[in-house]
Each structure stands twice: as C-alpha cells, then as structure tokens.
PDB file of C-alpha atoms in Angstrom:
ATOM      1  CA  GLN A   1       0.000   0.000   0.000  1.00 88.00           C
ATOM      2  CA  LEU A   2       1.259   3.450  -0.906  1.00 94.00           C
ATOM      3  CA  GLN A   3       0.480   6.790   0.727  1.00 94.00           C
ATOM      4  CA  ALA A   4       1.316   9.932  -1.211  1.00 95.00           C
ATOM      5  CA  SER A   5       1.465  13.353   0.430  1.00 95.00           C
ATOM      6  CA  GLY A   6       2.978  16.802   0.118  1.00 96.00           C
ATOM      7  CA  GLY A   7       0.996  18.487  -2.629  1.00 93.00           C
ATOM      8  CA  GLY A   8      -0.323  22.000  -2.423  1.00 97.00           C
ATOM      9  CA  LEU A   9      -0.576  25.406  -4.038  1.00 98.00           C
ATOM     10  CA  VAL A  10       2.583  27.289  -4.934  1.00 98.00           C
ATOM     11  CA  GLN A  11       3.531  30.202  -7.143  1.00 98.00           C
ATOM     12  CA  ALA A  12       5.561  29.700 -10.287  1.00 98.00           C
ATOM     13  CA  GLY A  13       9.222  29.363  -9.424  1.00 98.00           C
ATOM     14  CA  GLY A  14       8.457  27.859  -6.048  1.00 98.00           C
ATOM     15  CA  SER A  15       9.156  24.408  -4.640  1.00 98.00           C
ATOM     16  CA  LEU A  16       7.236  21.465  -3.228  1.00 98.00           C
ATOM     17  CA  SER A  17       8.326  18.097  -1.900  1.00 98.00           C
ATOM     18  CA  LEU A  18       6.182  15.004  -2.344  1.00 98.00           C
ATOM     19  CA  SER A  19       6.472  11.824  -0.303  1.00 98.00           C
ATOM     20  CA  CYS A  20       5.379   8.285  -1.083  1.00 97.00           C
ATOM     21  CA  ALA A  21       5.393   5.977   1.916  1.00 95.00           C
ATOM     22  CA  ALA A  22       5.084   2.239   1.346  1.00 91.00           C
ATOM     23  CA  SER A  23       3.741  -0.243   3.857  1.00 88.00           C
ATOM     24  CA  GLY A  24       5.885  -3.027   2.477  1.00 79.00           C
ATOM     25  CA  ARG A  25       9.001  -3.655   0.476  1.00 79.00           C
ATOM     26  CA  THR A  26       8.896  -2.137  -2.990  1.00 76.00           C
ATOM     27  CA  LEU A  27      11.144  -2.358  -6.006  1.00 87.00           C
ATOM     28  CA  THR A  28      10.972   0.342  -8.637  1.00 96.00           C
ATOM     29  CA  VAL A  29       8.896   3.341  -7.592  1.00 97.00           C
ATOM     30  CA  GLY A  30       7.684   5.906 -10.061  1.00 98.00           C
ATOM     31  CA  TRP A  31       5.983   9.263  -9.950  1.00 98.00           C
ATOM     32  CA  PHE A  32       3.358  10.076 -12.544  1.00 98.00           C
ATOM     33  CA  ARG A  33       1.017  13.010 -13.010  1.00 98.00           C
ATOM     34  CA  GLN A  34      -2.340  13.519 -14.586  1.00 98.00           C
ATOM     35  CA  ALA A  35      -3.806  16.858 -15.601  1.00 96.00           C
ATOM     36  CA  PRO A  36      -7.536  17.256 -16.279  1.00 92.00           C
ATOM     37  CA  GLY A  37      -8.487  15.721 -19.600  1.00 94.00           C
ATOM     38  CA  LYS A  38      -5.055  14.211 -20.131  1.00 96.00           C
ATOM     39  CA  GLU A  39      -3.549  10.765 -19.740  1.00 96.00           C
ATOM     40  CA  ARG A  40      -1.340   9.818 -16.837  1.00 96.00           C
ATOM     41  CA  GLU A  41       2.191  10.964 -17.651  1.00 97.00           C
ATOM     42  CA  PHE A  42       5.503   9.586 -16.456  1.00 98.00           C
ATOM     43  CA  VAL A  43       7.563  12.010 -14.362  1.00 98.00           C
ATOM     44  CA  ALA A  44      10.390  10.046 -12.724  1.00 98.00           C
ATOM     45  CA  TRP A  45      11.312   6.615 -11.416  1.00 98.00           C
ATOM     46  CA  ILE A  46      13.910   5.240  -9.058  1.00 98.00           C
ATOM     47  CA  SER A  47      15.311   1.741  -8.703  1.00 96.00           C
ATOM     48  CA  ALA A  48      15.097  -0.380  -5.562  1.00 93.00           C
ATOM     49  CA  SER A  49      18.674   0.492  -4.624  1.00 93.00           C
ATOM     50  CA  GLY A  50      18.127   4.191  -5.274  1.00 94.00           C
ATOM     51  CA  ILE A  51      21.069   4.264  -7.661  1.00 95.00           C
ATOM     52  CA  THR A  52      19.240   4.382 -10.997  1.00 97.00           C
ATOM     53  CA  LYS A  53      16.918   7.301 -11.700  1.00 98.00           C
ATOM     54  CA  GLN A  54      15.181   8.533 -14.822  1.00 98.00           C
ATOM     55  CA  TYR A  55      13.171  11.664 -15.547  1.00 98.00           C
ATOM     56  CA  VAL A  56      10.916  12.932 -18.276  1.00 98.00           C
ATOM     57  CA  ASP A  57      12.726  15.632 -20.240  1.00 98.00           C
ATOM     58  CA  SER A  58      10.375  18.401 -19.111  1.00 98.00           C
ATOM     59  CA  VAL A  59      11.431  18.064 -15.445  1.00 98.00           C
ATOM     60  CA  LYS A  60      15.140  17.304 -15.802  1.00 98.00           C
ATOM     61  CA  GLY A  61      17.205  19.756 -13.782  1.00 98.00           C
ATOM     62  CA  ARG A  62      14.161  20.841 -11.752  1.00 98.00           C
ATOM     63  CA  PHE A  63      12.883  17.652 -10.069  1.00 98.00           C
ATOM     64  CA  THR A  64      14.854  15.159  -8.001  1.00 98.00           C
ATOM     65  CA  ILE A  65      13.659  11.711  -7.008  1.00 98.00           C
ATOM     66  CA  SER A  66      15.218   9.968  -4.022  1.00 98.00           C
ATOM     67  CA  ARG A  67      14.424   7.223  -1.559  1.00 96.00           C
ATOM     68  CA  ASP A  68      15.056   6.411   2.071  1.00 95.00           C
ATOM     69  CA  ILE A  69      15.238   2.635   2.111  1.00 92.00           C
ATOM     70  CA  ALA A  70      15.104   2.416   5.895  1.00 92.00           C
ATOM     71  CA  LYS A  71      11.878   4.434   5.944  1.00 93.00           C
ATOM     72  CA  ASN A  72      10.472   2.734   2.822  1.00 93.00           C
ATOM     73  CA  THR A  73       9.731   6.192   1.435  1.00 95.00           C
ATOM     74  CA  VAL A  74      10.354   7.799  -1.946  1.00 97.00           C
ATOM     75  CA  TYR A  75      10.521  11.553  -2.355  1.00 98.00           C
ATOM     76  CA  LEU A  76      10.068  13.919  -5.271  1.00 98.00           C
ATOM     77  CA  GLN A  77      11.639  17.320  -4.742  1.00 98.00           C
ATOM     78  CA  MET A  78      10.183  19.780  -7.232  1.00 98.00           C
ATOM     79  CA  ASN A  79      11.939  23.108  -7.770  1.00 98.00           C
ATOM     80  CA  SER A  80      11.378  25.938 -10.236  1.00 98.00           C
ATOM     81  CA  LEU A  81       7.788  24.862 -10.638  1.00 98.00           C
ATOM     82  CA  LYS A  82       5.837  26.000 -13.685  1.00 98.00           C
ATOM     83  CA  PRO A  83       2.083  26.301 -14.259  1.00 97.00           C
ATOM     84  CA  GLU A  84       2.305  23.352 -16.659  1.00 97.00           C
ATOM     85  CA  ASP A  85       3.399  21.162 -13.729  1.00 98.00           C
ATOM     86  CA  THR A  86      -0.121  21.483 -12.325  1.00 98.00           C
ATOM     87  CA  ALA A  87      -1.647  18.010 -12.006  1.00 98.00           C
ATOM     88  CA  VAL A  88      -2.543  15.264  -9.601  1.00 98.00           C
ATOM     89  CA  TYR A  89       0.671  13.416  -8.795  1.00 98.00           C
ATOM     90  CA  TYR A  90       0.613   9.676  -8.181  1.00 98.00           C
ATOM     91  CA  CYS A  91       3.282   7.323  -6.958  1.00 97.00           C
ATOM     92  CA  GLY A  92       3.340   3.742  -8.119  1.00 97.00           C
ATOM     93  CA  ALA A  93       5.376   0.672  -7.235  1.00 96.00           C
ATOM     94  CA  GLN A  94       6.348  -2.398  -9.186  1.00 94.00           C
ATOM     95  CA  ARG A  95       6.772  -5.933  -7.893  1.00 89.00           C
ATOM     96  CA  VAL A  96       8.995  -6.697 -10.859  1.00 90.00           C
ATOM     97  CA  HIS A  97      11.122  -4.107 -12.607  1.00 91.00           C
ATOM     98  CA  ARG A  98       9.774  -3.681 -16.143  1.00 94.00           C
ATOM     99  CA  ASP A  99       9.293  -0.696 -18.432  1.00 97.00           C
ATOM    100  CA  PRO A 100       9.045   1.791 -15.552  1.00 97.00           C
ATOM    101  CA  GLU A 101       7.919   4.706 -17.735  1.00 98.00           C
ATOM    102  CA  THR A 102       4.652   2.943 -18.581  1.00 97.00           C
ATOM    103  CA  PRO A 103       1.930   3.319 -15.939  1.00 97.00           C
ATOM    104  CA  THR A 104       0.247   0.001 -16.791  1.00 96.00           C
ATOM    105  CA  THR A 105       3.322  -1.897 -15.562  1.00 96.00           C
ATOM    106  CA  TYR A 106       2.792  -0.715 -11.987  1.00 96.00           C
ATOM    107  CA  ASP A 107       1.153  -3.004  -9.451  1.00 94.00           C
ATOM    108  CA  TYR A 108       0.337  -0.532  -6.681  1.00 94.00           C
ATOM    109  CA  TRP A 109      -0.728   3.107  -6.644  1.00 96.00           C
ATOM    110  CA  GLY A 110      -1.037   5.800  -4.042  1.00 95.00           C
ATOM    111  CA  GLN A 111      -4.160   7.924  -3.835  1.00 94.00           C
ATOM    112  CA  GLY A 112      -2.722  10.982  -5.608  1.00 94.00           C
ATOM    113  CA  THR A 113      -1.875  14.418  -4.339  1.00 97.00           C
ATOM    114  CA  GLN A 114      -2.813  17.696  -6.029  1.00 98.00           C
ATOM    115  CA  VAL A 115      -0.071  20.081  -7.117  1.00 98.00           C
ATOM    116  CA  THR A 116      -1.211  23.490  -8.333  1.00 98.00           C
ATOM    117  CA  VAL A 117       1.233  26.070  -9.647  1.00 98.00           C
ATOM    118  CA  SER A 118      -0.112  29.573 -10.141  1.00 97.00           C
ATOM    119  CA  SER A 119       1.376  32.001 -12.646  1.00 93.00           C
TER     120      SER A 119
END
C-alpha cells in the first residue's frame, strides 16, 4: 500500500516536496502526473537500490527523485515549478522491474496528491 502526500498550491518558481510511503518492500517506484483531460504521464522513477533514476525531459534539472530505504519512502523534490506542472501526482510501485515509464506496468498506486502552480 502506498500513501502519497505533500501536494499544495505554490507560485511559479516555487518548490514542493512530495512523499510516497510504502507499507511493504517495494522495487521500482515511479511518480506520474495527470492533468484534467489528459492521460497519466511519467515524471520520474527510481530503482530499488536508489542508484538508478530517470526523468521525463520536461522536469530534468528541476525535479529530483530519491528514496530512504530504511523508511520505505520515496521523495520527489520539485523546484522551479511552472504552471504546466499542475496536475494530480501519483506514486506507483512495481513488484517486478519492467518498463518503468509505462503506468500500466505498476502493481500498486497511491491515492494521488494535487499540485497546483499559479502564474
């Protein structure tokens, strides 16, 4: 089970930090976002060890994904936020590492947390 938190309202250029706490052991964890009327979009993923990370091009240099293995928690630090980052952000976890940029490969999902960036 995953519990996402940390969303909110921020002005453009501001920062937010999201957390995804897992109740059990997880392998690859990914963050996705979904804006109204759009499909769920990959944002970033991190491997079980925390060593391998990947980002969608639009957030590279602004977002950082990390994990605290002891706390079974994955974080998404979002800096230099833009209005186009506005969406509901979801964290997902895989039982087997496979195609982590595709949302249908995830076995578990958190409930989503709203991020709103005003211009």
